[in-house]
Amino acid sequence: MVGSELDQAERNAREIPHISGDLTKSETLNRCGIEDAKTMMIPLENDSETIMIALATRGLNPGIKIIATCEAREHVEMMRGAGIDHIISYAELSGRLLAHAVTEPVVVDFIMDATTSVEGFDLKQIKVGEKTRLADIPLGAGEKEIALYKSGRFIFEFAADITLDEGYYLVVIASSC
Ligand SMILES: [Ca+2]
């Protein structure tokens, strides 16, 4: 993780390797070993800065996975063009939540809870590394699989004794209550 505004204490607490610095400077990108990195997260509020950093990052590491936030919906396509793999659009997200809040406020509460690990329940993913029976994948106390995912599709109907090939993911809900 790299960023000038990341909460250092939180990063330390979670033991996530991190470097602080100006992302628009190649010195920072080099210092964080961008050429060997697997993932780049760009949580900036300035879309043009995000695009600049993504282009610089992609140039230094063609195989890296880039995740970024997007402030303006009309920049999403541009960000895709800049090689950003996963774009989180606040405008799109808040628009959807607002629309849902009118008719389905419980669903909005569910999404809000799911997106913060501080309280309530949590959602997590488990990657299936090799052919495994679903029943043999160990889950913690209070954890339950709610969906399977493969090749861009979620599967909600599946047998408890299904055998999963490599490439599947489990979406797991973790609740302490
Ligand atoms: Ca939560």
Short mmCIF file of C-alpha atoms and ligand atoms in Angstrom, two decimals:
data_model
loop_
_atom_site.label_atom_id
_atom_site.label_comp_id
_atom_site.label_asym_id
_atom_site.label_seq_id
_atom_site.Cartn_x
_atom_site.Cartn_y
_atom_site.Cartn_z
CA MET A 1 0.00 0.00 0.00
CA VAL A 2 1.17 3.50 -0.81
CA GLY A 3 -0.34 6.84 -0.05
CA SER A 4 0.26 10.22 1.45
CA GLU A 5 -2.98 10.25 3.41
CA LEU A 6 -3.18 6.68 4.65
CA ASP A 7 -3.84 6.25 8.32
CA GLN A 8 -0.44 5.09 9.48
CA ALA A 9 -1.68 3.78 12.83
CA GLU A 10 -4.33 1.64 11.18
CA ARG A 11 -1.83 0.24 8.67
CA ASN A 12 0.57 -0.58 11.51
CA ALA A 13 -2.18 -2.21 13.54
CA ARG A 14 -3.19 -4.39 10.62
CA GLU A 15 0.44 -5.16 9.78
CA ILE A 16 -0.05 -4.16 6.14
CA PRO A 17 3.27 -3.24 4.49
CA HIS A 18 3.08 0.40 3.50
CA ILE A 19 5.10 3.41 2.37
CA SER A 20 4.14 7.05 2.72
CA GLY A 21 4.96 9.55 0.01
CA ASP A 22 3.80 11.48 -3.02
CA LEU A 23 2.40 8.97 -5.49
CA THR A 24 2.88 11.26 -8.43
CA LYS A 25 6.65 11.04 -7.97
CA SER A 26 8.43 8.12 -9.57
CA GLU A 27 10.79 8.15 -6.60
CA THR A 28 7.90 6.99 -4.40
CA LEU A 29 6.83 4.34 -6.90
CA ASN A 30 10.39 3.02 -7.09
CA ARG A 31 10.80 3.13 -3.33
CA CYS A 32 7.80 0.86 -2.85
CA GLY A 33 9.22 -1.68 -5.29
CA ILE A 34 6.43 -1.20 -7.81
CA GLU A 35 8.15 -3.47 -10.34
CA ASP A 36 7.67 -6.50 -8.08
CA ALA A 37 4.33 -5.50 -6.53
CA LYS A 38 1.21 -7.55 -7.18
CA THR A 39 -1.40 -4.91 -6.34
CA MET A 40 -1.56 -1.12 -6.38
CA MET A 41 -4.36 0.68 -4.53
CA ILE A 42 -5.01 4.31 -5.43
CA PRO A 43 -7.49 5.81 -2.95
CA LEU A 44 -7.21 9.41 -4.14
CA GLU A 45 -9.90 12.05 -4.53
CA ASN A 46 -8.29 13.55 -7.60
CA ASP A 47 -9.18 11.49 -10.67
CA SER A 48 -6.54 12.99 -12.96
CA GLU A 49 -3.85 12.22 -10.38
CA THR A 50 -5.21 8.69 -10.12
CA ILE A 51 -4.99 8.28 -13.90
CA MET A 52 -1.43 9.65 -13.98
CA ILE A 53 -0.32 7.28 -11.26
CA ALA A 54 -2.06 4.33 -12.91
CA LEU A 55 -0.32 5.03 -16.22
CA ALA A 56 3.07 5.39 -14.52
CA THR A 57 2.47 2.22 -12.50
CA ARG A 58 1.33 0.22 -15.52
CA GLY A 59 4.43 1.39 -17.40
CA LEU A 60 6.71 0.13 -14.64
CA ASN A 61 4.80 -3.10 -14.01
CA PRO A 62 2.54 -4.40 -16.82
CA GLY A 63 1.23 -7.30 -14.73
CA ILE A 64 0.23 -5.38 -11.61
CA LYS A 65 -3.41 -5.30 -10.47
CA ILE A 66 -4.55 -1.69 -10.02
CA ILE A 67 -7.51 -0.78 -7.83
CA ALA A 68 -8.66 2.84 -7.61
CA THR A 69 -11.48 5.02 -6.46
CA CYS A 70 -13.20 7.28 -8.98
CA GLU A 71 -14.86 10.52 -7.98
CA ALA A 72 -16.64 11.47 -11.21
CA ARG A 73 -18.69 8.86 -12.99
CA GLU A 74 -17.62 10.17 -16.41
CA HIS A 75 -14.01 9.28 -15.59
CA VAL A 76 -14.71 5.56 -15.18
CA GLU A 77 -14.11 4.73 -18.86
CA MET A 78 -10.97 6.88 -18.89
CA MET A 79 -9.69 4.98 -15.88
CA ARG A 80 -10.35 1.68 -17.61
CA GLY A 81 -8.37 3.01 -20.57
CA ALA A 82 -5.52 3.87 -18.19
CA GLY A 83 -5.34 0.20 -17.25
CA ILE A 84 -7.09 0.32 -13.88
CA ASP A 85 -8.51 -3.14 -13.26
CA HIS A 86 -10.96 -2.42 -10.50
CA ILE A 87 -12.67 0.96 -10.23
CA ILE A 88 -14.76 1.91 -7.23
CA SER A 89 -16.98 4.82 -8.19
CA TYR A 90 -18.30 6.74 -5.18
CA ALA A 91 -20.80 8.60 -7.34
CA GLU A 92 -22.17 5.38 -8.77
CA LEU A 93 -22.19 3.66 -5.39
CA SER A 94 -23.84 6.50 -3.51
CA GLY A 95 -26.36 6.94 -6.33
CA ARG A 96 -27.34 3.28 -6.09
CA LEU A 97 -27.53 3.43 -2.32
CA LEU A 98 -29.72 6.53 -2.42
CA ALA A 99 -32.08 4.90 -4.89
CA HIS A 100 -32.24 1.76 -2.77
CA ALA A 101 -32.74 3.73 0.45
CA VAL A 102 -36.15 4.92 -0.72
CA THR A 103 -37.66 1.50 -1.25
CA GLU A 104 -35.27 -0.90 0.46
CA PRO A 105 -33.68 0.75 3.50
CA VAL A 106 -32.88 -2.63 5.06
CA VAL A 107 -30.82 -3.53 2.01
CA VAL A 108 -28.89 -0.29 2.41
CA ASP A 109 -28.23 -1.11 6.08
CA PHE A 110 -26.99 -4.52 4.97
CA ILE A 111 -24.60 -3.00 2.41
CA MET A 112 -23.33 -0.39 4.87
CA ASP A 113 -22.69 -3.05 7.52
CA ALA A 114 -21.03 -5.34 4.97
CA THR A 115 -18.61 -2.62 3.92
CA THR A 116 -17.26 -1.86 7.38
CA SER A 117 -15.53 -4.42 9.56
CA VAL A 118 -15.86 -2.27 12.68
CA GLU A 119 -19.33 -3.48 13.63
CA GLY A 120 -21.92 -6.13 12.90
CA PHE A 121 -21.08 -8.73 10.31
CA ASP A 122 -18.36 -8.90 7.72
CA LEU A 123 -18.12 -10.31 4.21
CA LYS A 124 -15.01 -12.10 3.01
CA GLN A 125 -13.86 -14.20 0.11
CA ILE A 126 -12.04 -17.51 0.12
CA LYS A 127 -10.19 -18.59 -3.01
CA VAL A 128 -10.37 -22.24 -3.96
CA GLY A 129 -6.77 -23.15 -4.77
CA GLU A 130 -7.33 -26.72 -5.90
CA LYS A 131 -10.22 -29.13 -6.46
CA THR A 132 -11.95 -29.32 -3.08
CA ARG A 133 -15.26 -30.41 -1.64
CA LEU A 134 -17.17 -27.42 -0.31
CA ALA A 135 -17.74 -29.30 2.95
CA ASP A 136 -13.95 -29.67 3.40
CA ILE A 137 -13.23 -25.93 3.28
CA PRO A 138 -12.77 -24.89 6.90
CA LEU A 139 -14.85 -21.95 8.08
CA GLY A 140 -14.53 -20.19 11.42
CA ALA A 141 -17.19 -19.93 14.10
CA GLY A 142 -20.04 -17.72 12.91
CA GLU A 143 -18.96 -18.01 9.27
CA LYS A 144 -21.28 -19.21 6.53
CA GLU A 145 -20.92 -19.33 2.75
CA ILE A 146 -23.63 -17.33 1.00
CA ALA A 147 -22.50 -17.53 -2.61
CA LEU A 148 -20.01 -19.06 -4.99
CA TYR A 149 -18.26 -17.02 -7.63
CA LYS A 150 -16.56 -18.05 -10.83
CA SER A 151 -15.70 -16.24 -14.09
CA GLY A 152 -17.67 -13.10 -13.27
CA ARG A 153 -20.82 -14.91 -12.06
CA PHE A 154 -22.28 -15.38 -8.60
CA ILE A 155 -24.01 -18.67 -7.86
CA PHE A 156 -26.52 -18.77 -5.04
CA GLU A 157 -28.03 -22.22 -5.57
CA PHE A 158 -25.57 -25.01 -4.88
CA ALA A 159 -25.54 -28.35 -3.11
CA ALA A 160 -23.76 -28.64 0.23
CA ASP A 161 -21.65 -31.54 -1.11
CA ILE A 162 -20.59 -29.80 -4.33
CA THR A 163 -16.97 -30.24 -5.45
CA LEU A 164 -15.30 -26.99 -6.50
CA ASP A 165 -12.57 -26.70 -9.09
CA GLU A 166 -9.68 -24.29 -8.88
CA GLY A 167 -10.80 -20.77 -9.78
CA TYR A 168 -13.91 -20.75 -7.63
CA TYR A 169 -14.36 -18.32 -4.79
CA LEU A 170 -16.59 -18.57 -1.75
CA VAL A 171 -18.33 -15.45 -0.51
CA VAL A 172 -18.56 -15.89 3.23
CA ILE A 173 -20.53 -13.92 5.76
CA ALA A 174 -18.90 -13.73 9.19
CA SER A 175 -21.08 -12.78 12.08
CA SER A 176 -20.33 -12.72 15.76
CA CYS A 177 -23.99 -12.99 16.72
CA CA B 1 -19.72 -4.88 9.30
#
